[in-house]
Amino acid sequence: MGQHFLLAKIWRWHDNPMLTGLTPEDNLYLWEDQFASRALPFTDLPHPLSRFDRERQSHMDSLFETVKTPVKKIKSLSELKGLKLKAYYFYDDYYLSALDHRDVEFIFRHPQHFVAEEKALKAMTQKSNFTDFRLKLEGQNIYAQTSYSHVVSSEAEAHGIKCLNEFLKQAGPDRYLDERNEFEASKAGTHFSCLLSQGLLSPQHILSKLQAFEDQHGASKSSYWIKFELLWREFFYFIQNYSTRALYFSDAKSSLPLAPISLRGLMMDLAREPLIGAMLNELTQTGLLSNRCRQIFASYFVHLGRYDWRYGAYLFQYFLKDYDPSSNWGNWQYLAGVGRDPRGLRFFNLQTQLERYNPDGSYLAQWGNQKDFLAHL
């Protein structure tokens, strides 16, 4: 008689201890609800899932091709009623809260962070901002222990590791600081965000390889900045997992429900500003925006568009190929001047940003034409 295992939002296999000892007699259940766009406040979504969610859903199927244990996809936990689960493995706390823990022998959280939880909890007081968090952790042995099971070979996982190795081979850590402010997403940053959000790379693996690079070639301000950005990701991750309400309801106003609005109407209104329209073109066609453009877009959305910042967070949630709940909502709070790091208005002058970071006008030339943002979705 085999045992029953449940996976929710799992992409990476090599450090998944639940899979150790899995046999052909066991039953592996994949909870498909992870792709549902829950409670988006838009009245005219072209599809319940974005094009990029649909691609990810198809992509995930390839991860199970080499698994000898039978895999069954379920759309509701009610399909498991009466089964005693040997183990449940998840990433997002949404999935944890939906499960009756009495029916599960072991519960594992997929290791999407690199700071050991006990270290993070000491650094994360109720009022801690990012600087407090960072200063308490930098210079310490803060790394979480990672368990490794057998490796399930998949094209997707191999792709993630290859991207990291190519970045290091081409001396990416030494170029990062110069490239992180590029306007176009394809030219900016490390390109790890999709791999991290989909779980194809772990932050521990990135940091381990980065340390080896620094040991061989020397540390630099640029290579340090990658660690700095990953620590921001950790900060938002621990807010989500230990103070979830603080991430989504940062003040009295944002605890009120949002009135449903037209997504197309919102985007057309924003696109009256040519630079923001260009960003919407890039976002809807590629599923990505650079870090610089995300900051400019959020600043315009909140301070000049005067929209509730939560509409912007939901817009990114629907379209971003690298959507990560804690990073997305945490960064929108940050740009709106609310939440754990309220340093007032973070306003970006559009003309100044273009002159400083895209003086040749190539971004508007590339993305500044199309207006029917939802037509190809």
PDB file of N, CA and C in Angstrom, residues 71-156:
ATOM      1  N   VAL A  71       1.595  10.738 -10.754  1.00  0.00           N
ATOM      2  CA  VAL A  71       1.274  12.118 -10.401  1.00  0.00           C
ATOM      3  C   VAL A  71      -0.169  12.402 -10.795  1.00  0.00           C
ATOM      4  N   LYS A  72      -0.952  12.891  -9.852  1.00  0.00           N
ATOM      5  CA  LYS A  72      -2.336  13.249 -10.120  1.00  0.00           C
ATOM      6  C   LYS A  72      -2.546  14.724  -9.799  1.00  0.00           C
ATOM      7  N   LYS A  73      -3.091  15.460 -10.761  1.00  0.00           N
ATOM      8  CA  LYS A  73      -3.369  16.872 -10.539  1.00  0.00           C
ATOM      9  C   LYS A  73      -4.752  17.030  -9.909  1.00  0.00           C
ATOM     10  N   ILE A  74      -4.832  17.865  -8.890  1.00  0.00           N
ATOM     11  CA  ILE A  74      -6.117  18.133  -8.252  1.00  0.00           C
ATOM     12  C   ILE A  74      -6.385  19.634  -8.285  1.00  0.00           C
ATOM     13  N   LYS A  75      -7.655  19.991  -8.349  1.00  0.00           N
ATOM     14  CA  LYS A  75      -8.035  21.396  -8.375  1.00  0.00           C
ATOM     15  C   LYS A  75      -8.562  21.863  -7.022  1.00  0.00           C
ATOM     16  N   SER A  76      -8.889  20.906  -6.152  1.00  0.00           N
ATOM     17  CA  SER A  76      -9.427  21.244  -4.838  1.00  0.00           C
ATOM     18  C   SER A  76      -8.929  20.230  -3.818  1.00  0.00           C
ATOM     19  N   LEU A  77      -8.666  20.713  -2.598  1.00  0.00           N
ATOM     20  CA  LEU A  77      -8.228  19.809  -1.541  1.00  0.00           C
ATOM     21  C   LEU A  77      -9.318  18.819  -1.148  1.00  0.00           C
ATOM     22  N   SER A  78     -10.561  19.123  -1.520  1.00  0.00           N
ATOM     23  CA  SER A  78     -11.656  18.203  -1.207  1.00  0.00           C
ATOM     24  C   SER A  78     -11.459  16.853  -1.901  1.00  0.00           C
ATOM     25  N   GLU A  79     -10.665  16.845  -2.975  1.00  0.00           N
ATOM     26  CA  GLU A  79     -10.393  15.597  -3.680  1.00  0.00           C
ATOM     27  C   GLU A  79      -9.540  14.640  -2.851  1.00  0.00           C
ATOM     28  N   LEU A  80      -8.906  15.170  -1.802  1.00  0.00           N
ATOM     29  CA  LEU A  80      -8.065  14.347  -0.935  1.00  0.00           C
ATOM     30  C   LEU A  80      -8.795  13.935   0.338  1.00  0.00           C
ATOM     31  N   LYS A  81     -10.068  14.241   0.415  1.00  0.00           N
ATOM     32  CA  LYS A  81     -10.827  13.962   1.629  1.00  0.00           C
ATOM     33  C   LYS A  81     -10.735  12.481   1.994  1.00  0.00           C
ATOM     34  N   GLY A  82     -10.410  12.227   3.262  1.00  0.00           N
ATOM     35  CA  GLY A  82     -10.318  10.855   3.747  1.00  0.00           C
ATOM     36  C   GLY A  82      -8.933  10.256   3.629  1.00  0.00           C
ATOM     37  N   LEU A  83      -8.013  10.932   2.904  1.00  0.00           N
ATOM     38  CA  LEU A  83      -6.649  10.419   2.763  1.00  0.00           C
ATOM     39  C   LEU A  83      -5.766  10.967   3.891  1.00  0.00           C
ATOM     40  N   LYS A  84      -4.895  10.136   4.399  1.00  0.00           N
ATOM     41  CA  LYS A  84      -3.880  10.579   5.339  1.00  0.00           C
ATOM     42  C   LYS A  84      -2.601  10.867   4.545  1.00  0.00           C
ATOM     43  N   LEU A  85      -2.217  12.141   4.494  1.00  0.00           N
ATOM     44  CA  LEU A  85      -1.035  12.516   3.726  1.00  0.00           C
ATOM     45  C   LEU A  85       0.231  12.223   4.537  1.00  0.00           C
ATOM     46  N   LYS A  86       1.165  11.579   3.883  1.00  0.00           N
ATOM     47  CA  LYS A  86       2.462  11.357   4.524  1.00  0.00           C
ATOM     48  C   LYS A  86       3.190  12.682   4.692  1.00  0.00           C
ATOM     49  N   ALA A  87       3.152  13.518   3.653  1.00  0.00           N
ATOM     50  CA  ALA A  87       3.858  14.805   3.721  1.00  0.00           C
ATOM     51  C   ALA A  87       3.227  15.802   2.757  1.00  0.00           C
ATOM     52  N   TYR A  88       3.397  17.057   3.099  1.00  0.00           N
ATOM     53  CA  TYR A  88       2.882  18.173   2.294  1.00  0.00           C
ATOM     54  C   TYR A  88       4.014  19.171   2.137  1.00  0.00           C
ATOM     55  N   TYR A  89       4.288  19.561   0.902  1.00  0.00           N
ATOM     56  CA  TYR A  89       5.398  20.476   0.637  1.00  0.00           C
ATOM     57  C   TYR A  89       4.868  21.703  -0.079  1.00  0.00           C
ATOM     58  N   PHE A  90       5.172  22.893   0.424  1.00  0.00           N
ATOM     59  CA  PHE A  90       4.558  24.101  -0.100  1.00  0.00           C
ATOM     60  C   PHE A  90       5.570  25.249  -0.093  1.00  0.00           C
ATOM     61  N   TYR A  91       5.182  26.357  -0.733  1.00  0.00           N
ATOM     62  CA  TYR A  91       6.007  27.559  -0.744  1.00  0.00           C
ATOM     63  C   TYR A  91       5.262  28.730  -0.140  1.00  0.00           C
ATOM     64  N   ASP A  92       4.066  29.014  -0.636  1.00  0.00           N
ATOM     65  CA  ASP A  92       3.286  30.180  -0.229  1.00  0.00           C
ATOM     66  C   ASP A  92       2.400  29.818   0.965  1.00  0.00           C
ATOM     67  N   ASP A  93       2.364  30.672   1.991  1.00  0.00           N
ATOM     68  CA  ASP A  93       1.555  30.390   3.179  1.00  0.00           C
ATOM     69  C   ASP A  93       0.070  30.279   2.870  1.00  0.00           C
ATOM     70  N   TYR A  94      -0.376  30.803   1.729  1.00  0.00           N
ATOM     71  CA  TYR A  94      -1.767  30.640   1.326  1.00  0.00           C
ATOM     72  C   TYR A  94      -2.141  29.157   1.312  1.00  0.00           C
ATOM     73  N   TYR A  95      -1.238  28.334   0.804  1.00  0.00           N
ATOM     74  CA  TYR A  95      -1.518  26.908   0.680  1.00  0.00           C
ATOM     75  C   TYR A  95      -1.504  26.217   2.035  1.00  0.00           C
ATOM     76  N   LEU A  96      -0.636  26.692   2.926  1.00  0.00           N
ATOM     77  CA  LEU A  96      -0.578  26.111   4.269  1.00  0.00           C
ATOM     78  C   LEU A  96      -1.888  26.354   5.022  1.00  0.00           C
ATOM     79  N   SER A  97      -2.425  27.570   4.928  1.00  0.00           N
ATOM     80  CA  SER A  97      -3.631  27.915   5.677  1.00  0.00           C
ATOM     81  C   SER A  97      -4.866  27.170   5.173  1.00  0.00           C
ATOM     82  N   ALA A  98      -4.802  26.671   3.930  1.00  0.00           N
ATOM     83  CA  ALA A  98      -5.976  26.015   3.341  1.00  0.00           C
ATOM     84  C   ALA A  98      -6.074  24.531   3.690  1.00  0.00           C
ATOM     85  N   LEU A  99      -5.052  24.001   4.360  1.00  0.00           N
ATOM     86  CA  LEU A  99      -4.991  22.569   4.597  1.00  0.00           C
ATOM     87  C   LEU A  99      -5.322  22.229   6.044  1.00  0.00           C
ATOM     88  N   ASP A 100      -6.036  21.115   6.250  1.00  0.00           N
ATOM     89  CA  ASP A 100      -6.303  20.606   7.596  1.00  0.00           C
ATOM     90  C   ASP A 100      -5.063  19.830   8.048  1.00  0.00           C
ATOM     91  N   HIS A 101      -4.286  20.448   8.943  1.00  0.00           N
ATOM     92  CA  HIS A 101      -2.998  19.871   9.335  1.00  0.00           C
ATOM     93  C   HIS A 101      -3.139  18.540  10.064  1.00  0.00           C
ATOM     94  N   ARG A 102      -4.321  18.244  10.584  1.00  0.00           N
ATOM     95  CA  ARG A 102      -4.505  16.997  11.326  1.00  0.00           C
ATOM     96  C   ARG A 102      -4.370  15.786  10.426  1.00  0.00           C
ATOM     97  N   ASP A 103      -4.501  15.986   9.138  1.00  0.00           N
ATOM     98  CA  ASP A 103      -4.434  14.871   8.197  1.00  0.00           C
ATOM     99  C   ASP A 103      -3.053  14.720   7.558  1.00  0.00           C
ATOM    100  N   VAL A 104      -2.046  15.410   8.107  1.00  0.00           N
ATOM    101  CA  VAL A 104      -0.720  15.399   7.499  1.00  0.00           C
ATOM    102  C   VAL A 104       0.323  15.002   8.543  1.00  0.00           C
ATOM    103  N   GLU A 105       1.160  14.035   8.189  1.00  0.00           N
ATOM    104  CA  GLU A 105       2.195  13.599   9.128  1.00  0.00           C
ATOM    105  C   GLU A 105       3.373  14.563   9.163  1.00  0.00           C
ATOM    106  N   PHE A 106       3.852  15.002   7.989  1.00  0.00           N
ATOM    107  CA  PHE A 106       4.971  15.937   7.909  1.00  0.00           C
ATOM    108  C   PHE A 106       4.603  17.116   7.007  1.00  0.00           C
ATOM    109  N   ILE A 107       5.005  18.322   7.407  1.00  0.00           N
ATOM    110  CA  ILE A 107       4.796  19.514   6.591  1.00  0.00           C
ATOM    111  C   ILE A 107       6.152  20.179   6.371  1.00  0.00           C
ATOM    112  N   PHE A 108       6.488  20.433   5.111  1.00  0.00           N
ATOM    113  CA  PHE A 108       7.754  21.074   4.768  1.00  0.00           C
ATOM    114  C   PHE A 108       7.491  22.370   4.000  1.00  0.00           C
ATOM    115  N   ARG A 109       8.261  23.392   4.304  1.00  0.00           N
ATOM    116  CA  ARG A 109       8.247  24.616   3.498  1.00  0.00           C
ATOM    117  C   ARG A 109       9.431  24.562   2.532  1.00  0.00           C
ATOM    118  N   HIS A 110       9.162  24.780   1.254  1.00  0.00           N
ATOM    119  CA  HIS A 110      10.233  24.782   0.253  1.00  0.00           C
ATOM    120  C   HIS A 110      11.221  25.902   0.577  1.00  0.00           C
ATOM    121  N   PRO A 111      12.525  25.643   0.601  1.00  0.00           N
ATOM    122  CA  PRO A 111      13.498  26.660   1.014  1.00  0.00           C
ATOM    123  C   PRO A 111      13.715  27.745  -0.028  1.00  0.00           C
ATOM    124  N   GLN A 112      12.898  28.790   0.048  1.00  0.00           N
ATOM    125  CA  GLN A 112      13.009  29.895  -0.888  1.00  0.00           C
ATOM    126  C   GLN A 112      13.772  31.072  -0.273  1.00  0.00           C
ATOM    127  N   HIS A 113      14.350  30.878   0.885  1.00  0.00           N
ATOM    128  CA  HIS A 113      15.106  31.943   1.541  1.00  0.00           C
ATOM    129  C   HIS A 113      16.475  31.405   1.928  1.00  0.00           C
ATOM    130  N   PHE A 114      17.419  32.294   2.268  1.00  0.00           N
ATOM    131  CA  PHE A 114      18.750  31.841   2.654  1.00  0.00           C
ATOM    132  C   PHE A 114      19.106  32.188   4.088  1.00  0.00           C
ATOM    133  N   VAL A 115      18.398  33.118   4.715  1.00  0.00           N
ATOM    134  CA  VAL A 115      18.666  33.456   6.110  1.00  0.00           C
ATOM    135  C   VAL A 115      17.989  32.428   7.008  1.00  0.00           C
ATOM    136  N   ALA A 116      18.730  31.882   7.976  1.00  0.00           N
ATOM    137  CA  ALA A 116      18.145  30.940   8.917  1.00  0.00           C
ATOM    138  C   ALA A 116      17.003  31.617   9.667  1.00  0.00           C
ATOM    139  N   GLU A 117      15.895  30.892   9.851  1.00  0.00           N
ATOM    140  CA  GLU A 117      14.703  31.507  10.411  1.00  0.00           C
ATOM    141  C   GLU A 117      14.935  32.065  11.805  1.00  0.00           C
ATOM    142  N   GLU A 118      15.722  31.338  12.628  1.00  0.00           N
ATOM    143  CA  GLU A 118      15.955  31.846  13.987  1.00  0.00           C
ATOM    144  C   GLU A 118      16.749  33.153  13.965  1.00  0.00           C
ATOM    145  N   LYS A 119      17.659  33.302  12.987  1.00  0.00           N
ATOM    146  CA  LYS A 119      18.406  34.555  12.841  1.00  0.00           C
ATOM    147  C   LYS A 119      17.489  35.676  12.364  1.00  0.00           C
ATOM    148  N   ALA A 120      16.615  35.347  11.412  1.00  0.00           N
ATOM    149  CA  ALA A 120      15.703  36.358  10.873  1.00  0.00           C
ATOM    150  C   ALA A 120      14.753  36.863  11.953  1.00  0.00           C
ATOM    151  N   LEU A 121      14.243  35.964  12.773  1.00  0.00           N
ATOM    152  CA  LEU A 121      13.293  36.355  13.808  1.00  0.00           C
ATOM    153  C   LEU A 121      13.936  37.289  14.834  1.00  0.00           C
ATOM    154  N   LYS A 122      15.212  37.089  15.128  1.00  0.00           N
ATOM    155  CA  LYS A 122      15.912  37.983  16.056  1.00  0.00           C
ATOM    156  C   LYS A 122      16.101  39.371  15.447  1.00  0.00           C
ATOM    157  N   ALA A 123      16.270  39.411  14.116  1.00  0.00           N
ATOM    158  CA  ALA A 123      16.493  40.688  13.435  1.00  0.00           C
ATOM    159  C   ALA A 123      15.199  41.390  13.067  1.00  0.00           C
ATOM    160  N   MET A 124      14.090  40.659  13.056  1.00  0.00           N
ATOM    161  CA  MET A 124      12.819  41.189  12.562  1.00  0.00           C
ATOM    162  C   MET A 124      11.880  41.481  13.734  1.00  0.00           C
ATOM    163  N   THR A 125      11.995  42.669  14.318  1.00  0.00           N
ATOM    164  CA  THR A 125      11.037  43.075  15.330  1.00  0.00           C
ATOM    165  C   THR A 125       9.797  43.617  14.627  1.00  0.00           C
ATOM    166  N   GLN A 126       8.775  43.932  15.401  1.00  0.00           N
ATOM    167  CA  GLN A 126       7.513  44.390  14.811  1.00  0.00           C
ATOM    168  C   GLN A 126       7.671  45.684  14.033  1.00  0.00           C
ATOM    169  N   LYS A 127       8.663  46.507  14.404  1.00  0.00           N
ATOM    170  CA  LYS A 127       8.832  47.805  13.751  1.00  0.00           C
ATOM    171  C   LYS A 127      10.112  47.879  12.907  1.00  0.00           C
ATOM    172  N   SER A 128      10.779  46.755  12.710  1.00  0.00           N
ATOM    173  CA  SER A 128      12.041  46.774  11.970  1.00  0.00           C
ATOM    174  C   SER A 128      11.838  47.245  10.538  1.00  0.00           C
ATOM    175  N   ASN A 129      12.710  48.150  10.082  1.00  0.00           N
ATOM    176  CA  ASN A 129      12.764  48.466   8.660  1.00  0.00           C
ATOM    177  C   ASN A 129      13.903  47.665   8.036  1.00  0.00           C
ATOM    178  N   PHE A 130      14.109  47.841   6.736  1.00  0.00           N
ATOM    179  CA  PHE A 130      15.114  47.024   6.064  1.00  0.00           C
ATOM    180  C   PHE A 130      16.516  47.293   6.605  1.00  0.00           C
ATOM    181  N   THR A 131      16.833  48.545   6.855  1.00  0.00           N
ATOM    182  CA  THR A 131      18.180  48.868   7.347  1.00  0.00           C
ATOM    183  C   THR A 131      18.449  48.189   8.681  1.00  0.00           C
ATOM    184  N   ASP A 132      17.481  48.200   9.597  1.00  0.00           N
ATOM    185  CA  ASP A 132      17.637  47.489  10.870  1.00  0.00           C
ATOM    186  C   ASP A 132      17.915  46.008  10.623  1.00  0.00           C
ATOM    187  N   PHE A 133      17.105  45.426   9.767  1.00  0.00           N
ATOM    188  CA  PHE A 133      17.215  44.004   9.435  1.00  0.00           C
ATOM    189  C   PHE A 133      18.591  43.683   8.868  1.00  0.00           C
ATOM    190  N   ARG A 134      19.035  44.502   7.907  1.00  0.00           N
ATOM    191  CA  ARG A 134      20.320  44.259   7.243  1.00  0.00           C
ATOM    192  C   ARG A 134      21.493  44.388   8.208  1.00  0.00           C
ATOM    193  N   LEU A 135      21.518  45.435   9.006  1.00  0.00           N
ATOM    194  CA  LEU A 135      22.652  45.680   9.901  1.00  0.00           C
ATOM    195  C   LEU A 135      22.788  44.609  10.977  1.00  0.00           C
ATOM    196  N   LYS A 136      21.662  44.024  11.374  1.00  0.00           N
ATOM    197  CA  LYS A 136      21.719  42.965  12.385  1.00  0.00           C
ATOM    198  C   LYS A 136      22.221  41.643  11.812  1.00  0.00           C
ATOM    199  N   LEU A 137      22.150  41.495  10.483  1.00  0.00           N
ATOM    200  CA  LEU A 137      22.490  40.221   9.860  1.00  0.00           C
ATOM    201  C   LEU A 137      23.836  40.222   9.147  1.00  0.00           C
ATOM    202  N   GLU A 138      24.216  41.348   8.560  1.00  0.00           N
ATOM    203  CA  GLU A 138      25.461  41.383   7.794  1.00  0.00           C
ATOM    204  C   GLU A 138      26.651  41.095   8.698  1.00  0.00           C
ATOM    205  N   GLY A 139      27.563  40.287   8.180  1.00  0.00           N
ATOM    206  CA  GLY A 139      28.759  39.950   8.938  1.00  0.00           C
ATOM    207  C   GLY A 139      28.595  38.764   9.864  1.00  0.00           C
ATOM    208  N   GLN A 140      27.395  38.183   9.926  1.00  0.00           N
ATOM    209  CA  GLN A 140      27.160  37.012  10.758  1.00  0.00           C
ATOM    210  C   GLN A 140      27.043  35.756   9.888  1.00  0.00           C
ATOM    211  N   ASN A 141      27.129  34.615  10.538  1.00  0.00           N
ATOM    212  CA  ASN A 141      26.827  33.343   9.865  1.00  0.00           C
ATOM    213  C   ASN A 141      25.318  33.159   9.913  1.00  0.00           C
ATOM    214  N   ILE A 142      24.638  33.566   8.866  1.00  0.00           N
ATOM    215  CA  ILE A 142      23.173  33.637   8.892  1.00  0.00           C
ATOM    216  C   ILE A 142      22.503  32.586   8.022  1.00  0.00           C
ATOM    217  N   TYR A 143      23.281  31.721   7.383  1.00  0.00           N
ATOM    218  CA  TYR A 143      22.709  30.895   6.334  1.00  0.00           C
ATOM    219  C   TYR A 143      21.905  29.723   6.873  1.00  0.00           C
ATOM    220  N   ALA A 144      20.777  29.476   6.223  1.00  0.00           N
ATOM    221  CA  ALA A 144      19.920  28.350   6.584  1.00  0.00           C
ATOM    222  C   ALA A 144      20.548  27.051   6.102  1.00  0.00           C
ATOM    223  N   GLN A 145      20.313  25.975   6.856  1.00  0.00           N
ATOM    224  CA  GLN A 145      20.761  24.653   6.432  1.00  0.00           C
ATOM    225  C   GLN A 145      19.818  24.126   5.355  1.00  0.00           C
ATOM    226  N   THR A 146      20.379  23.486   4.347  1.00  0.00           N
ATOM    227  CA  THR A 146      19.581  22.962   3.247  1.00  0.00           C
ATOM    228  C   THR A 146      19.748  21.454   3.156  1.00  0.00           C
ATOM    229  N   SER A 147      18.627  20.746   3.058  1.00  0.00           N
ATOM    230  CA  SER A 147      18.651  19.299   2.888  1.00  0.00           C
ATOM    231  C   SER A 147      18.548  18.966   1.403  1.00  0.00           C
ATOM    232  N   TYR A 148      19.301  17.966   0.976  1.00  0.00           N
ATOM    233  CA  TYR A 148      19.269  17.584  -0.436  1.00  0.00           C
ATOM    234  C   TYR A 148      18.800  16.143  -0.575  1.00  0.00           C
ATOM    235  N   SER A 149      17.927  15.923  -1.526  1.00  0.00           N
ATOM    236  CA  SER A 149      17.481  14.569  -1.833  1.00  0.00           C
ATOM    237  C   SER A 149      18.038  14.188  -3.193  1.00  0.00           C
ATOM    238  N   HIS A 150      17.528  13.113  -3.784  1.00  0.00           N
ATOM    239  CA  HIS A 150      17.981  12.722  -5.116  1.00  0.00           C
ATOM    240  C   HIS A 150      17.621  13.815  -6.122  1.00  0.00           C
ATOM    241  N   VAL A 151      18.385  13.911  -7.179  1.00  0.00           N
ATOM    242  CA  VAL A 151      18.136  14.915  -8.204  1.00  0.00           C
ATOM    243  C   VAL A 151      17.205  14.348  -9.262  1.00  0.00           C
ATOM    244  N   VAL A 152      16.092  15.036  -9.501  1.00  0.00           N
ATOM    245  CA  VAL A 152      15.215  14.685 -10.609  1.00  0.00           C
ATOM    246  C   VAL A 152      15.590  15.585 -11.773  1.00  0.00           C
ATOM    247  N   SER A 153      16.139  15.018 -12.805  1.00  0.00           N
ATOM    248  CA  SER A 153      16.625  15.795 -13.936  1.00  0.00           C
ATOM    249  C   SER A 153      15.459  16.388 -14.715  1.00  0.00           C
ATOM    250  N   SER A 154      15.503  17.674 -14.951  1.00  0.00           N
ATOM    251  CA  SER A 154      14.499  18.312 -15.799  1.00  0.00           C
ATOM    252  C   SER A 154      15.162  19.422 -16.592  1.00  0.00           C
ATOM    253  N   GLU A 155      14.625  19.670 -17.756  1.00  0.00           N
ATOM    254  CA  GLU A 155      15.176  20.712 -18.620  1.00  0.00           C
ATOM    255  C   GLU A 155      15.098  22.074 -17.956  1.00  0.00           C
ATOM    256  N   ALA A 156      13.990  22.320 -17.230  1.00  0.00           N
ATOM    257  CA  ALA A 156      13.797  23.618 -16.601  1.00  0.00           C
ATOM    258  C   ALA A 156      14.825  23.869 -15.501  1.00  0.00           C
TER     259      ALA A 156
END
